[in-house]
Amino acid sequence: MDWDSLIGGMLGSPLLVLAAGVVGRIWPDTFTAFASWLYGHVDPGRLPYGSPMNRHWEQVSDQEERAARFESDMRELRKDAIKNTLISLMGDKGVDHSEAVRYELDKLLALDAKCWVVDAASRYLIDHRKEG
């Protein structure tokens, strides 16, 4: 009888299960942390096609793309609203709207907008600074 294989077979798996149980008792969040770490290191490209995990990763990817598109669309809408506000402020020739134009121009520049409205607003501020 081969004692090495007998001792290895009896101590290997049961000892591993016992060690996992002790670790689970002493640090209860260990398995949750390990599962989270493992989930964070999954390569979606290596998952079997059609598996529940693969479908989950596809849904997450689709949602990220939709969110990015939505953010881009909202950014463009904000730019357009600010541009329209600037155009209407600069179009009112009866009153000096320099302070409001400066405020709206700063918001537009914070959104990295580079267009003719930015140039026109800058010229408007320069022209009205000379007059006032």
Short mmCIF file of C-alpha atoms in Angstrom, two decimals:
data_model
loop_
_atom_site.label_atom_id
_atom_site.label_comp_id
_atom_site.label_asym_id
_atom_site.label_seq_id
_atom_site.Cartn_x
_atom_site.Cartn_y
_atom_site.Cartn_z
CA MET A 1 0.00 0.00 0.00
CA ASP A 2 1.30 3.43 -0.97
CA TRP A 3 1.10 5.59 2.16
CA ASP A 4 1.97 8.82 0.36
CA SER A 5 -1.06 8.67 -1.93
CA LEU A 6 -3.32 7.60 0.94
CA ILE A 7 -2.22 10.47 3.19
CA GLY A 8 -2.28 12.94 0.30
CA GLY A 9 -5.76 11.84 -0.73
CA MET A 10 -7.18 12.04 2.77
CA LEU A 11 -5.54 15.31 3.76
CA GLY A 12 -5.69 17.21 0.44
CA SER A 13 -9.36 17.95 -0.16
CA PRO A 14 -10.66 17.78 3.43
CA LEU A 15 -7.86 20.03 4.64
CA LEU A 16 -8.62 22.54 1.88
CA VAL A 17 -12.33 22.55 2.79
CA LEU A 18 -11.45 22.95 6.47
CA ALA A 19 -9.10 25.86 5.72
CA ALA A 20 -11.77 27.56 3.59
CA GLY A 21 -14.28 27.12 6.43
CA VAL A 22 -11.91 28.60 8.99
CA VAL A 23 -11.10 31.56 6.74
CA GLY A 24 -14.84 32.06 6.15
CA ARG A 25 -15.49 32.08 9.88
CA ILE A 26 -12.66 34.43 10.78
CA TRP A 27 -13.12 36.85 7.84
CA PRO A 28 -16.72 36.57 6.62
CA ASP A 29 -16.27 39.05 3.75
CA THR A 30 -13.37 37.12 2.23
CA PHE A 31 -15.43 35.10 -0.23
CA THR A 32 -17.47 38.14 -1.31
CA ALA A 33 -14.27 40.12 -1.88
CA PHE A 34 -12.74 37.21 -3.81
CA ALA A 35 -15.87 36.84 -5.97
CA SER A 36 -15.89 40.59 -6.68
CA TRP A 37 -12.21 40.52 -7.58
CA LEU A 38 -12.75 37.51 -9.82
CA TYR A 39 -15.75 39.15 -11.53
CA GLY A 40 -13.70 42.29 -12.14
CA HIS A 41 -11.05 40.28 -13.99
CA VAL A 42 -13.36 38.40 -16.37
CA ASP A 43 -12.44 38.66 -20.04
CA PRO A 44 -15.80 38.95 -21.84
CA GLY A 45 -14.21 37.83 -25.10
CA ARG A 46 -13.43 34.39 -23.69
CA LEU A 47 -16.93 33.64 -22.40
CA PRO A 48 -18.93 31.03 -24.31
CA TYR A 49 -21.35 32.61 -26.77
CA GLY A 50 -24.94 32.57 -25.56
CA SER A 51 -24.08 31.90 -21.93
CA PRO A 52 -25.90 33.95 -19.29
CA MET A 53 -22.67 35.72 -18.35
CA ASN A 54 -21.98 36.59 -21.99
CA ARG A 55 -25.49 38.03 -22.38
CA HIS A 56 -24.92 40.08 -19.21
CA TRP A 57 -21.67 41.53 -20.58
CA GLU A 58 -23.38 42.36 -23.90
CA GLN A 59 -26.16 44.18 -22.05
CA VAL A 60 -23.64 46.12 -19.98
CA SER A 61 -21.72 47.07 -23.12
CA ASP A 62 -24.93 48.20 -24.86
CA GLN A 63 -25.94 50.29 -21.85
CA GLU A 64 -22.52 51.95 -21.73
CA GLU A 65 -22.78 52.85 -25.42
CA ARG A 66 -26.28 54.26 -24.94
CA ALA A 67 -25.16 56.28 -21.93
CA ALA A 68 -22.21 57.71 -23.86
CA ARG A 69 -24.49 58.64 -26.77
CA PHE A 70 -27.00 60.20 -24.38
CA GLU A 71 -24.28 62.26 -22.67
CA SER A 72 -22.99 63.42 -26.04
CA ASP A 73 -26.48 64.40 -27.18
CA MET A 74 -27.15 66.26 -23.91
CA ARG A 75 -23.85 68.11 -24.26
CA GLU A 76 -24.79 69.23 -27.76
CA LEU A 77 -28.24 70.31 -26.57
CA ARG A 78 -26.66 72.40 -23.80
CA LYS A 79 -24.31 74.00 -26.33
CA ASP A 80 -27.23 74.80 -28.64
CA ALA A 81 -29.30 76.30 -25.82
CA ILE A 82 -26.40 78.52 -24.72
CA LYS A 83 -25.69 79.55 -28.33
CA ASN A 84 -29.34 80.52 -28.83
CA THR A 85 -29.29 82.50 -25.59
CA LEU A 86 -26.13 84.33 -26.68
CA ILE A 87 -27.60 85.11 -30.09
CA SER A 88 -30.75 86.56 -28.55
CA LEU A 89 -28.75 88.61 -26.01
CA MET A 90 -26.46 90.02 -28.68
CA GLY A 91 -29.41 90.69 -30.98
CA ASP A 92 -31.02 93.04 -28.45
CA LYS A 93 -29.40 96.32 -29.51
CA GLY A 94 -31.25 98.52 -27.03
CA VAL A 95 -29.60 97.22 -23.85
CA ASP A 96 -26.05 96.30 -22.91
CA HIS A 97 -26.07 92.60 -21.92
CA SER A 98 -22.32 92.32 -21.39
CA GLU A 99 -22.57 90.62 -18.02
CA ALA A 100 -25.06 88.01 -19.24
CA VAL A 101 -23.07 87.45 -22.44
CA ARG A 102 -19.89 86.96 -20.41
CA TYR A 103 -21.67 84.43 -18.17
CA GLU A 104 -23.12 82.48 -21.11
CA LEU A 105 -19.80 82.63 -22.98
CA ASP A 106 -17.98 81.15 -19.98
CA LYS A 107 -20.49 78.27 -19.89
CA LEU A 108 -20.01 77.69 -23.60
CA LEU A 109 -16.23 77.73 -23.31
CA ALA A 110 -16.44 75.23 -20.42
CA LEU A 111 -18.14 72.85 -22.87
CA ASP A 112 -15.21 73.29 -25.33
CA ALA A 113 -17.38 74.84 -28.00
CA LYS A 114 -15.51 76.41 -30.89
CA CYS A 115 -17.88 78.13 -33.28
CA TRP A 116 -18.78 81.49 -34.73
CA VAL A 117 -21.01 82.31 -31.75
CA VAL A 118 -17.98 82.23 -29.43
CA ASP A 119 -16.16 84.64 -31.73
CA ALA A 120 -19.21 86.90 -32.02
CA ALA A 121 -19.71 86.96 -28.24
CA SER A 122 -16.04 87.80 -27.72
CA ARG A 123 -16.33 90.66 -30.23
CA TYR A 124 -19.53 91.82 -28.50
CA LEU A 125 -17.72 92.00 -25.16
CA ILE A 126 -14.79 93.88 -26.69
CA ASP A 127 -17.10 96.36 -28.44
CA HIS A 128 -19.14 97.04 -25.33
CA ARG A 129 -16.09 97.41 -23.11
CA LYS A 130 -14.87 100.24 -25.32
CA GLU A 131 -18.22 101.97 -25.27
CA GLY A 132 -18.75 101.68 -21.50
#
